[in-house]
Amino acid sequence: MSMTGLKHPLPPNFFAYPQTTPQEESAWIETGLRALTTLVRDTQMTGGPIEWTLNTESNGLQIYWGSDIGNTDLTVFMSVAEIEGSLDEAAALHVADTPETYHAYISRYNKDVIDCAVLKTLAPPTAEHPHNYIGLKW
């Protein structure tokens, strides 16, 4: 199929879903866990590797900017808002583990993205860890 003739959203059978070995899946899961750990570490308001400075505050929304102490060439931004709700409610806003929920998530938070796909689930939610999920997505 010519790439110039593609229309979005792409048909559900467009992607060849990756065949992975258990070792590759473990490596992808470790990458996901490292990314999550880095996100939690880097978004610490105090005591983390980024010194955050309040840039703007309006209607309960705070925008901070900062630079990684080890890489001052990069500027990063973080927004902070206090909302009422439970962790379960917050987690439910970010469910994106099926094609339907991923499309809904993208429509809600990334309006400039014209298409997306769940390619493979590597670590699905479980009864013990209902909010856990690691997957390969496009």
Short mmCIF file of C-alpha atoms in Angstrom, two decimals:
data_model
loop_
_atom_site.label_atom_id
_atom_site.label_comp_id
_atom_site.label_asym_id
_atom_site.label_seq_id
_atom_site.Cartn_x
_atom_site.Cartn_y
_atom_site.Cartn_z
CA MET A 1 0.00 0.00 0.00
CA SER A 2 1.34 3.40 -0.95
CA MET A 3 1.98 5.65 2.04
CA THR A 4 0.62 8.63 0.07
CA GLY A 5 -2.81 7.02 -0.28
CA LEU A 6 -3.37 6.46 3.44
CA LYS A 7 -6.38 7.94 5.17
CA HIS A 8 -6.75 8.39 8.91
CA PRO A 9 -7.73 6.76 11.05
CA LEU A 10 -5.88 3.78 9.65
CA PRO A 11 -7.83 0.53 9.35
CA PRO A 12 -7.58 -1.77 12.41
CA ASN A 13 -5.61 -4.39 10.42
CA PHE A 14 -3.01 -1.88 9.14
CA PHE A 15 -0.28 -2.78 11.63
CA ALA A 16 1.71 -5.99 11.71
CA TYR A 17 1.73 -6.66 15.44
CA PRO A 18 5.23 -7.36 16.77
CA GLN A 19 6.30 -10.91 17.51
CA THR A 20 8.53 -10.70 20.57
CA THR A 21 10.58 -13.12 22.60
CA PRO A 22 10.18 -13.34 26.38
CA GLN A 23 13.60 -11.66 26.69
CA GLU A 24 12.50 -8.76 24.47
CA GLU A 25 9.28 -8.38 26.45
CA SER A 26 11.24 -8.32 29.72
CA ALA A 27 13.52 -5.63 28.27
CA TRP A 28 10.51 -3.51 27.18
CA ILE A 29 8.91 -3.93 30.62
CA GLU A 30 12.16 -2.84 32.31
CA THR A 31 12.28 0.20 29.99
CA GLY A 32 8.72 1.11 31.01
CA LEU A 33 9.48 0.72 34.70
CA ARG A 34 12.63 2.86 34.37
CA ALA A 35 10.64 5.55 32.54
CA LEU A 36 8.01 5.58 35.31
CA THR A 37 10.67 5.76 38.02
CA THR A 38 12.36 8.65 36.19
CA LEU A 39 9.05 10.50 35.84
CA VAL A 40 8.28 10.16 39.55
CA ARG A 41 11.83 11.20 40.50
CA ASP A 42 11.93 14.17 38.12
CA THR A 43 8.56 15.58 39.17
CA GLN A 44 9.43 15.85 42.86
CA MET A 45 8.89 19.50 43.78
CA THR A 46 11.85 19.39 46.18
CA GLY A 47 14.74 17.01 46.55
CA GLY A 48 14.71 15.78 42.95
CA PRO A 49 17.21 16.34 40.14
CA ILE A 50 15.24 19.29 38.71
CA GLU A 51 15.07 22.63 40.46
CA TRP A 52 11.50 23.80 39.74
CA THR A 53 10.67 27.52 39.54
CA LEU A 54 7.08 28.79 39.51
CA ASN A 55 6.46 30.51 36.17
CA THR A 56 2.70 31.19 36.22
CA GLU A 57 -0.23 30.71 38.56
CA SER A 58 -3.83 31.21 37.47
CA ASN A 59 -7.14 29.82 38.72
CA GLY A 60 -5.47 27.11 40.79
CA LEU A 61 -3.13 25.97 37.99
CA GLN A 62 0.59 26.38 38.54
CA ILE A 63 3.13 26.11 35.72
CA TYR A 64 6.73 25.46 36.71
CA TRP A 65 9.87 25.40 34.61
CA GLY A 66 13.16 23.80 35.43
CA SER A 67 16.44 22.41 34.17
CA ASP A 68 17.98 19.07 34.95
CA ILE A 69 20.96 19.82 37.17
CA GLY A 70 23.11 17.59 34.93
CA ASN A 71 21.83 19.08 31.64
CA THR A 72 21.12 22.80 31.85
CA ASP A 73 20.62 23.04 28.05
CA LEU A 74 17.14 21.52 28.38
CA THR A 75 14.18 23.34 29.88
CA VAL A 76 11.23 21.27 31.06
CA PHE A 77 7.78 22.32 32.22
CA MET A 78 5.41 20.86 34.79
CA SER A 79 1.85 21.83 35.63
CA VAL A 80 0.32 21.37 39.07
CA ALA A 81 -3.34 21.57 40.02
CA GLU A 82 -5.27 20.31 43.01
CA ILE A 83 -8.46 18.48 42.15
CA GLU A 84 -10.92 16.54 44.26
CA GLY A 85 -11.07 12.83 43.55
CA SER A 86 -9.79 9.40 44.46
CA LEU A 87 -6.75 7.60 43.06
CA ASP A 88 -9.14 5.15 41.39
CA GLU A 89 -10.91 8.04 39.65
CA ALA A 90 -7.60 9.58 38.55
CA ALA A 91 -6.38 6.21 37.26
CA ALA A 92 -9.64 5.69 35.34
CA LEU A 93 -8.98 8.91 33.39
CA HIS A 94 -5.76 7.40 32.05
CA VAL A 95 -6.86 3.89 31.08
CA ALA A 96 -5.57 3.23 27.57
CA ASP A 97 -5.01 -0.53 27.33
CA THR A 98 -7.44 -1.40 24.52
CA PRO A 99 -7.88 0.19 21.09
CA GLU A 100 -11.12 1.83 22.27
CA THR A 101 -9.75 3.24 25.52
CA TYR A 102 -6.50 4.35 23.84
CA HIS A 103 -8.43 6.25 21.14
CA ALA A 104 -10.57 7.87 23.87
CA TYR A 105 -7.43 8.83 25.82
CA ILE A 106 -5.80 10.36 22.73
CA SER A 107 -9.00 12.26 21.90
CA ARG A 108 -9.12 13.64 25.45
CA TYR A 109 -5.47 14.59 25.98
CA ASN A 110 -3.74 14.77 22.58
CA LYS A 111 -6.11 16.45 20.16
CA ASP A 112 -3.31 17.02 17.63
CA VAL A 113 -2.68 13.25 17.24
CA ILE A 114 -4.66 11.88 14.29
CA ASP A 115 -4.26 8.16 14.95
CA CYS A 116 -2.97 5.62 17.44
CA ALA A 117 -2.85 1.88 18.00
CA VAL A 118 -2.22 -0.60 20.81
CA LEU A 119 0.36 -2.94 19.27
CA LYS A 120 0.94 -5.34 22.14
CA THR A 121 0.14 -5.63 25.84
CA LEU A 122 3.20 -6.71 27.80
CA ALA A 123 1.99 -6.37 31.40
CA PRO A 124 -1.80 -6.16 31.74
CA PRO A 125 -3.67 -4.96 34.82
CA THR A 126 -4.29 -7.70 37.38
CA ALA A 127 -6.64 -8.11 40.34
CA GLU A 128 -3.73 -7.35 42.69
CA HIS A 129 -2.53 -4.36 40.60
CA PRO A 130 -5.57 -3.04 38.70
CA HIS A 131 -3.85 0.19 37.60
CA ASN A 132 -0.68 -1.40 36.23
CA TYR A 133 -0.20 -1.60 32.46
CA ILE A 134 2.79 -1.72 30.14
CA GLY A 135 2.30 -2.01 26.40
CA LEU A 136 3.71 -1.15 23.01
CA LYS A 137 1.77 1.56 21.22
CA TRP A 138 1.92 3.63 18.07
#
